[in-house]
Amino acid sequence: MSAADLSYVQPTPNSPWGTYLSQVDRVVPYLGELSRWVETLKRPKRALIVDVPIEMDDGTIAHFEGYRVQHNMSRGPGKGGVRFHPDVTLEEVMALSAWMTVKTAAVNLPYGGAKGGIRVDPKKLTHKELERVTRRYTSEIGIIIGPQQDIPAPDVNTNAQIMAWMMDTYSMNVGGTATGVVTGKPLHLGGSLGRVKATGRGVFVTGREAARRLGLDLRGARIAVQGFGNVGSVAAELFAEAGAKIVAVQDHTGTIVNAGGLDLKTLLPLARTEGVAGFKGGDVIANESFWDVACDILIPAALEGQVTAERAQKTQARLVLEGANGPTVPAADDILAERGVLVVPDVICNAGGVTVSYFEWVQDFSSFFWDEDEINQRLDRIMMNALNQIWDTADRHRITLRTATFAVACERILMARQERGLYP
Ligand code: NAD
């Protein structure tokens, strides 16, 4: 049997799960004896589909489809965010959970990989309806999550408030306050300083190092950012603080450009409330034109599959920093490599979020909280150590940073699998 035989998903080459499978195939030659275990990575350990019925404010009953996939738990409890989006599918959640397995291993956190989601447009729900959807979903997946089993966190369209509802619902069901069941919580409920900005900060830390190695001066560097939410906007702010110019931003409302640099102080509050399209300090351009904007660094920080072969051909960037999960399809990866464009892959580039989530979980267990400087210093150290090791692997085998990250991570995962053995 091979992964193609999974009865419940038929991946295509550019679909998220298809992209992930192709990334795994590319790492096999570097796994040596461990390659006999590789099929482990090509199928999720466990996938739960739940019905999420809620009463809407107008008295009608609505049903939403929810998922929690635990891809691999060889190295520790499952870890991964929860996404609320109308396009969420089981296949997407499977891929996102698998990338979490690789990511947690790449930065050597004692976790496996998991992910969850609800097929819902949260922008169409009232605050109360959103709370009911969150609580019912949490209750439904409560049979497989827990502080030592699987620990959800925020992802697209979910935030600290949603994590607080999840923590409360799980806690009510188990009869005690279990802060360690989710991360990305509000600060006064066991959240960690630095968590909100951690993913964007990780993108900045890995991007700064990649730029240094490329000889690309961040002062005056032109950056285009797709997705201006938690990840994209924080990364943009940090690069701007380092002297770079944010010359193009795209979100779900549209695309704006300013070759002289967009003024983030006025753009950020607007992006949070209405989206970037109404911003007066730049020109609105067609969404497709975002991909050939004159820039040095491209940061895809929205959704999967955005960097297609055609867009990879057009980009003027020398460096791509994958803030989003799975933004680049395999054919585009090859084109970027051929064109000499360096890609810092998602599985290391955006690992800052899960790293500070890990700090939050550790702080919750010890009931002892660290200051922000300590968190940022530890985050920077973990990201830099991981990136340096990945870079050495890439240089040694003359492979891309993505395949090198998979090589480092998959060796850890499959070694754990082998040492644990199969049961029975
Ligand atoms: P978010 O909900 O805060 O922001 C998402 C952004 O993407 C918004 O600006 C939205 O307008 C934009 N967007 C949505 N659809 C778009 C489209 N079709 N075209 C252009 N822009 C679009 O989400 P986030 O937490 O910033 O997550 C963004 C990406 O980063 C996702 O791939 C997520 O899985 C990944 N990620 C997030 C974290 C985290 O800690 N939040 C950690 C690791 C990876």
XYZ file of C-alpha atoms and ligand atoms in Angstrom:
468
model
C 0.000 0.000 0.000
C 1.215 3.519 -0.700
C -0.037 6.945 0.348
C -1.909 7.247 -2.931
C -4.153 4.489 -1.580
C -5.726 6.598 1.151
C -9.421 6.242 0.404
C -10.495 9.578 1.838
C -8.284 12.005 -0.093
C -7.219 12.204 -3.728
C -4.363 14.711 -3.827
C -3.386 16.538 -7.009
C 0.204 17.799 -7.588
C -0.596 21.355 -6.488
C -3.096 20.603 -3.730
C -1.743 21.024 -0.188
C -1.506 17.288 0.544
C -0.076 16.631 -2.935
C 2.530 19.346 -2.329
C 3.443 17.831 1.024
C 3.761 14.291 -0.421
C 6.071 15.564 -3.141
C 8.222 17.324 -0.515
C 8.513 14.035 1.391
C 9.465 12.139 -1.774
C 12.308 14.579 -2.354
C 13.861 13.883 1.051
C 13.954 10.078 0.773
C 17.469 9.909 -0.808
C 18.872 11.674 2.277
C 17.288 9.427 4.906
C 19.544 6.387 4.565
C 18.278 3.343 6.486
C 15.453 5.365 7.990
C 13.785 5.574 4.585
C 12.099 2.229 5.288
C 9.862 4.136 7.714
C 8.953 6.945 5.319
C 5.413 5.739 4.677
C 4.716 6.792 8.297
C 4.973 10.386 7.106
C 2.555 9.865 4.228
C -0.522 9.084 6.259
C -1.984 10.842 9.284
C -2.103 8.918 12.515
C -5.669 10.046 13.192
C -8.257 12.269 11.467
C -11.488 13.311 13.131
C -14.403 14.898 11.256
C -17.056 16.490 13.449
C -20.434 18.063 12.899
C -20.687 21.468 14.603
C -24.346 22.421 14.992
C -25.220 25.781 16.549
C -28.292 27.892 17.095
C -27.926 31.160 15.184
C -29.045 34.448 16.730
C -32.214 34.381 14.586
C -33.226 30.991 16.007
C -32.303 28.877 12.966
C -29.954 25.897 13.302
C -26.750 25.899 11.253
C -24.294 23.022 10.778
C -20.582 23.422 10.072
C -17.967 20.783 9.325
C -14.976 20.643 11.658
C -11.734 18.678 11.602
C -8.827 17.792 13.853
C -6.013 15.796 12.302
C -3.151 14.363 14.341
C -0.559 13.624 11.719
C 2.236 12.249 13.860
C 2.898 11.999 17.591
C 6.125 10.016 17.624
C 8.086 12.832 19.288
C 5.408 14.177 21.646
C 1.847 15.492 21.824
C 0.206 16.854 18.694
C 0.638 20.605 18.171
C -0.959 22.888 15.621
C -3.408 25.683 15.025
C -7.104 25.877 14.310
C -8.279 27.627 11.137
C -11.743 29.110 10.563
C -12.210 29.604 6.819
C -14.932 28.786 4.268
C -12.448 26.835 2.096
C -11.115 24.535 4.846
C -11.151 20.854 3.804
C -9.952 17.623 5.348
C -7.166 17.501 2.769
C -5.946 20.976 3.667
C -5.975 20.210 7.393
C -4.067 16.965 6.740
C -1.340 18.879 4.916
C -1.181 21.587 7.574
C -0.917 18.937 10.304
C 1.908 17.195 8.432
C 3.831 20.453 8.017
C 3.486 20.889 11.804
C 5.134 17.491 12.321
C 8.061 18.587 10.169
C 8.214 22.060 11.719
C 8.244 20.983 15.367
C 10.992 18.473 14.547
C 12.969 21.040 12.527
C 13.239 23.322 15.566
C 13.543 20.270 17.843
C 10.496 20.900 20.033
C 9.143 17.846 21.890
C 5.941 17.735 19.835
C 4.313 15.937 16.970
C 2.108 17.643 14.421
C -1.644 18.310 14.350
C -4.046 20.850 12.899
C -7.724 21.692 13.055
C -10.268 23.743 11.266
C -13.884 24.595 10.689
C -15.383 25.171 7.261
C -17.004 28.482 8.165
C -16.716 32.149 7.251
C -16.298 33.733 10.694
C -16.822 37.204 9.212
C -20.460 36.235 8.663
C -21.027 35.235 12.307
C -21.922 37.478 15.226
C -19.669 37.441 18.298
C -22.096 35.121 20.113
C -22.399 32.765 17.127
C -18.600 32.631 16.856
C -18.404 31.706 20.527
C -20.999 28.935 20.100
C -19.200 27.502 17.028
C -15.880 27.532 18.896
C -17.266 25.917 22.035
C -19.203 23.198 20.226
C -16.197 22.382 18.030
C -13.940 22.200 21.105
C -16.369 19.911 22.854
C -16.540 17.634 19.781
C -12.755 17.336 19.425
C -12.359 17.178 23.234
C -12.048 13.390 23.011
C -8.639 13.676 21.339
C -7.098 16.954 22.574
C -5.502 17.694 25.959
C -2.352 19.218 27.477
C -0.459 15.918 26.990
C -2.333 14.730 23.888
C -2.765 17.551 21.400
C -2.551 21.296 21.955
C -4.357 23.630 19.502
C -3.343 27.271 18.847
C -4.441 30.196 16.640
C -4.201 30.142 12.848
C -6.054 31.977 10.078
C -9.083 33.835 11.518
C -8.599 32.560 15.063
C -7.124 34.548 17.941
C -6.567 34.809 21.703
C -10.313 35.206 22.438
C -11.075 31.989 20.559
C -8.287 30.225 22.457
C -9.822 31.478 25.746
C -13.192 29.943 24.773
C -11.474 26.692 23.791
C -9.573 26.546 27.070
C -12.734 27.277 29.057
C -14.840 24.685 27.203
C -12.236 21.954 27.577
C -11.765 22.902 31.250
C -15.525 22.773 31.951
C -15.698 19.321 30.390
C -12.805 17.891 32.403
C -13.805 19.623 35.644
C -10.690 21.743 36.267
C -8.862 24.673 34.732
C -6.503 23.228 32.108
C -4.566 26.208 30.770
C -2.081 23.945 28.947
C -4.699 22.603 26.514
C -4.245 25.480 24.054
C -1.604 28.118 23.406
C -1.977 31.646 22.090
C -4.251 32.475 25.044
C -4.757 35.958 26.521
C -1.956 36.950 28.891
C -4.074 36.833 32.057
C -5.231 33.283 31.223
C -1.830 31.636 31.025
C -0.778 33.214 27.737
C 2.831 34.087 27.063
C 4.428 37.425 26.393
C 5.736 37.549 22.853
C 3.321 34.949 21.432
C 1.280 37.331 19.259
C 4.367 38.566 17.451
C 6.345 35.311 17.555
C 5.616 34.008 14.063
C 6.345 37.336 12.374
C 9.446 37.672 14.522
C 10.661 34.238 13.400
C 10.121 35.263 9.771
C 12.233 38.337 10.455
C 15.017 36.468 12.284
C 15.367 33.803 9.569
C 14.949 36.414 6.824
C 17.631 38.685 8.277
C 20.086 35.774 8.380
C 19.210 34.677 4.822
C 19.654 38.265 3.594
C 23.029 38.481 5.344
C 24.193 35.279 3.667
C 22.980 36.600 0.298
C 24.772 39.911 0.814
C 21.426 41.706 0.641
C 21.417 44.838 2.822
C 18.105 45.170 4.666
C 18.476 48.942 4.736
C 16.560 50.077 1.699
C 15.585 46.510 0.679
C 12.176 46.450 -1.049
C 9.674 43.973 0.376
C 6.323 42.717 -0.956
C 3.991 41.051 1.552
C 0.958 38.936 0.705
C -1.360 38.518 3.713
C -1.334 41.316 6.241
C -2.680 39.508 9.293
C -0.848 38.266 12.346
C 2.161 36.917 10.460
C 2.539 39.317 7.518
C 1.973 42.570 9.378
C 4.370 41.779 12.236
C 7.090 40.625 9.839
C 6.572 43.815 7.793
C 6.885 45.995 10.904
C 10.131 44.338 11.990
C 11.691 44.587 8.533
C 10.627 48.250 8.339
C 12.265 48.870 11.729
C 15.452 47.342 10.267
C 15.361 49.907 7.457
C 13.548 47.984 4.707
C 10.761 49.494 2.586
C 7.425 47.697 2.363
C 6.597 48.447 -1.278
C 3.542 46.206 -1.813
C 0.904 44.624 0.389
C -1.950 42.338 -0.604
C -4.772 41.033 1.555
C -8.242 39.601 0.850
C -9.527 43.112 0.011
C -6.918 44.019 -2.641
C -3.360 45.087 -3.425
C -1.614 48.394 -2.776
C 1.821 49.566 -3.822
C 4.148 52.478 -3.117
C 7.680 52.273 -4.500
C 8.823 54.766 -1.844
C 7.535 52.520 0.955
C 4.066 52.257 2.524
C 3.535 54.084 5.804
C 2.853 51.198 8.182
C 1.711 53.412 11.076
C -1.415 54.372 9.145
C -1.752 51.161 7.156
C -1.724 48.746 10.111
C -4.847 49.989 11.938
C -6.768 50.134 8.643
C -5.647 46.613 7.690
C -6.930 45.308 11.020
C -10.389 46.810 10.654
C -11.254 47.102 6.970
C -8.389 45.600 4.986
C -5.720 47.345 2.936
C -7.730 48.202 -0.217
C -8.985 51.564 1.091
C -5.493 52.832 2.011
C -4.804 56.287 0.604
C -1.011 56.226 0.933
C -0.445 54.007 -2.108
C -1.840 52.995 -5.485
C -4.308 50.168 -5.902
C -3.198 47.644 -8.523
C -4.733 44.429 -9.901
C -4.137 41.464 -7.586
C -2.184 39.521 -10.199
C 0.228 42.458 -10.662
C 1.425 41.917 -7.071
C 3.598 39.038 -8.295
C 5.860 41.083 -10.587
C 6.229 44.168 -8.406
C 9.854 45.369 -8.266
C 11.108 43.960 -4.941
C 14.051 42.193 -3.318
C 12.140 40.077 -0.806
C 8.747 38.407 -1.217
C 6.855 37.303 1.879
C 3.831 35.120 1.119
C 1.921 35.184 4.443
C -1.662 34.329 3.474
C -2.685 30.859 2.321
C -1.352 27.736 0.550
C -0.636 27.395 -3.149
C -0.136 31.110 -3.848
C 3.309 30.920 -5.462
C 2.433 29.050 -8.653
C 4.842 28.165 -11.466
C 3.725 31.218 -13.445
C 4.184 33.586 -10.491
C 7.579 32.028 -9.647
C 8.649 32.844 -13.182
C 7.667 36.508 -12.812
C 8.863 37.407 -9.355
C 11.716 39.891 -9.193
C 12.576 38.918 -5.615
C 15.950 37.365 -4.731
C 14.625 35.970 -1.477
C 11.265 34.375 -0.595
C 10.325 34.095 3.086
C 7.435 31.695 3.586
C 5.383 33.174 6.405
C 2.352 31.139 5.292
C 2.182 27.371 5.394
C 2.555 25.683 2.016
C 2.525 28.855 -0.122
C 4.796 27.437 -2.871
C 3.763 24.545 -5.132
C 6.518 22.039 -6.086
C 6.798 23.202 -9.724
C 7.305 26.780 -8.509
C 9.954 25.583 -6.061
C 11.936 24.151 -8.969
C 11.607 27.348 -11.001
C 12.746 29.507 -8.088
C 15.752 27.229 -7.511
C 16.670 27.366 -11.228
C 16.357 31.153 -11.209
C 18.618 31.408 -8.161
C 15.890 32.755 -5.893
C 16.513 31.639 -2.315
C 13.471 30.249 -0.481
C 13.400 30.031 3.314
C 10.683 27.385 3.644
C 7.629 27.594 5.890
C 8.750 24.665 8.047
C 11.565 26.802 9.464
C 10.609 30.358 8.459
C 7.294 30.483 10.351
C 8.339 28.192 13.231
C 8.566 31.138 15.647
C 4.886 30.811 16.548
C 5.035 27.196 17.609
C 8.295 27.847 19.435
C 6.742 30.506 21.674
C 3.644 28.299 21.954
C 5.995 25.710 23.398
C 7.312 28.343 25.852
C 3.708 29.132 26.808
C 2.922 25.463 27.447
C 6.086 25.068 29.567
C 5.229 28.238 31.544
C 1.667 26.989 32.129
C 2.929 23.689 33.547
C 5.438 25.365 35.829
C 3.084 28.275 36.685
C 6.091 30.528 36.363
C 6.159 33.193 33.669
C 9.124 34.687 31.843
C 9.628 38.285 30.748
C 9.480 39.237 27.078
C 13.218 39.760 26.695
C 13.886 36.245 27.895
C 11.281 34.863 25.505
C 12.616 36.757 22.504
C 16.211 35.792 23.291
C 15.299 32.113 23.599
C 13.228 32.324 20.413
C 16.044 33.925 18.437
C 18.524 31.329 19.706
C 16.329 28.350 18.810
C 15.520 29.742 15.356
C 19.139 30.583 14.569
C 20.479 27.203 15.785
C 17.887 25.385 13.694
C 18.519 27.528 10.627
C 22.307 27.119 10.855
C 21.990 23.361 11.100
C 19.624 23.318 8.101
C 21.976 25.538 6.124
C 24.900 23.202 6.827
C 22.805 20.242 5.638
C 21.809 22.121 2.482
C 25.460 22.986 1.739
C 26.663 19.448 2.450
C 24.183 17.779 0.076
C 23.772 20.732 -2.326
C 20.020 20.743 -1.825
C 17.431 23.455 -1.250
C 16.720 24.744 2.241
C 13.300 23.058 2.028
C 14.710 19.604 1.346
C 17.406 20.230 3.969
C 14.764 21.163 6.567
C 12.808 18.023 5.708
C 16.034 15.986 5.960
C 16.875 17.288 9.447
C 13.272 16.984 10.659
C 12.369 13.640 9.091
C 15.492 12.024 10.496
C 14.370 13.064 13.996
C 10.789 11.911 13.449
C 11.666 8.557 11.904
C 14.397 7.896 14.449
C 11.793 8.367 17.182
C 9.427 6.058 15.291
C 12.102 3.417 14.940
C 13.199 3.628 18.577
C 9.624 3.411 19.828
C 8.911 0.518 17.492
C 5.546 -0.580 16.224
C 2.920 -1.765 18.648
C 2.097 -4.601 19.020
P -4.587 36.019 9.747
O -5.988 35.550 9.711
O -4.139 36.872 10.874
O -4.236 36.804 8.382
C -4.440 36.242 7.119
C -4.160 37.325 6.087
O -4.261 36.752 4.777
C -5.152 38.475 6.128
O -4.484 39.692 5.897
C -6.090 38.159 4.957
O -6.701 39.313 4.439
C -5.096 37.576 3.979
N -5.746 36.769 2.935
C -6.714 35.840 3.074
N -7.074 35.366 1.887
C -6.305 35.995 0.970
C -6.213 35.949 -0.444
N -6.981 35.120 -1.152
N -5.315 36.762 -1.064
C -4.536 37.597 -0.351
N -4.587 37.689 0.995
C -5.465 36.905 1.636
O -3.705 34.693 9.619
P -2.207 34.479 10.082
O -2.226 33.915 11.460
O -1.408 35.695 9.780
O -1.770 33.291 9.094
C -1.278 33.524 7.788
C -0.506 32.311 7.320
O 0.546 32.051 8.239
C -1.294 31.016 7.230
O -0.781 30.230 6.191
C -0.990 30.349 8.556
O -1.190 28.948 8.514
C 0.449 30.712 8.710
N 0.968 30.634 10.073
C 0.395 31.323 11.091
C 0.944 31.227 12.358
C 0.416 32.022 13.520
O 1.039 31.977 14.581
N -0.659 32.768 13.387
C 2.045 30.397 12.589
C 2.625 29.736 11.522
C 2.083 29.867 10.268
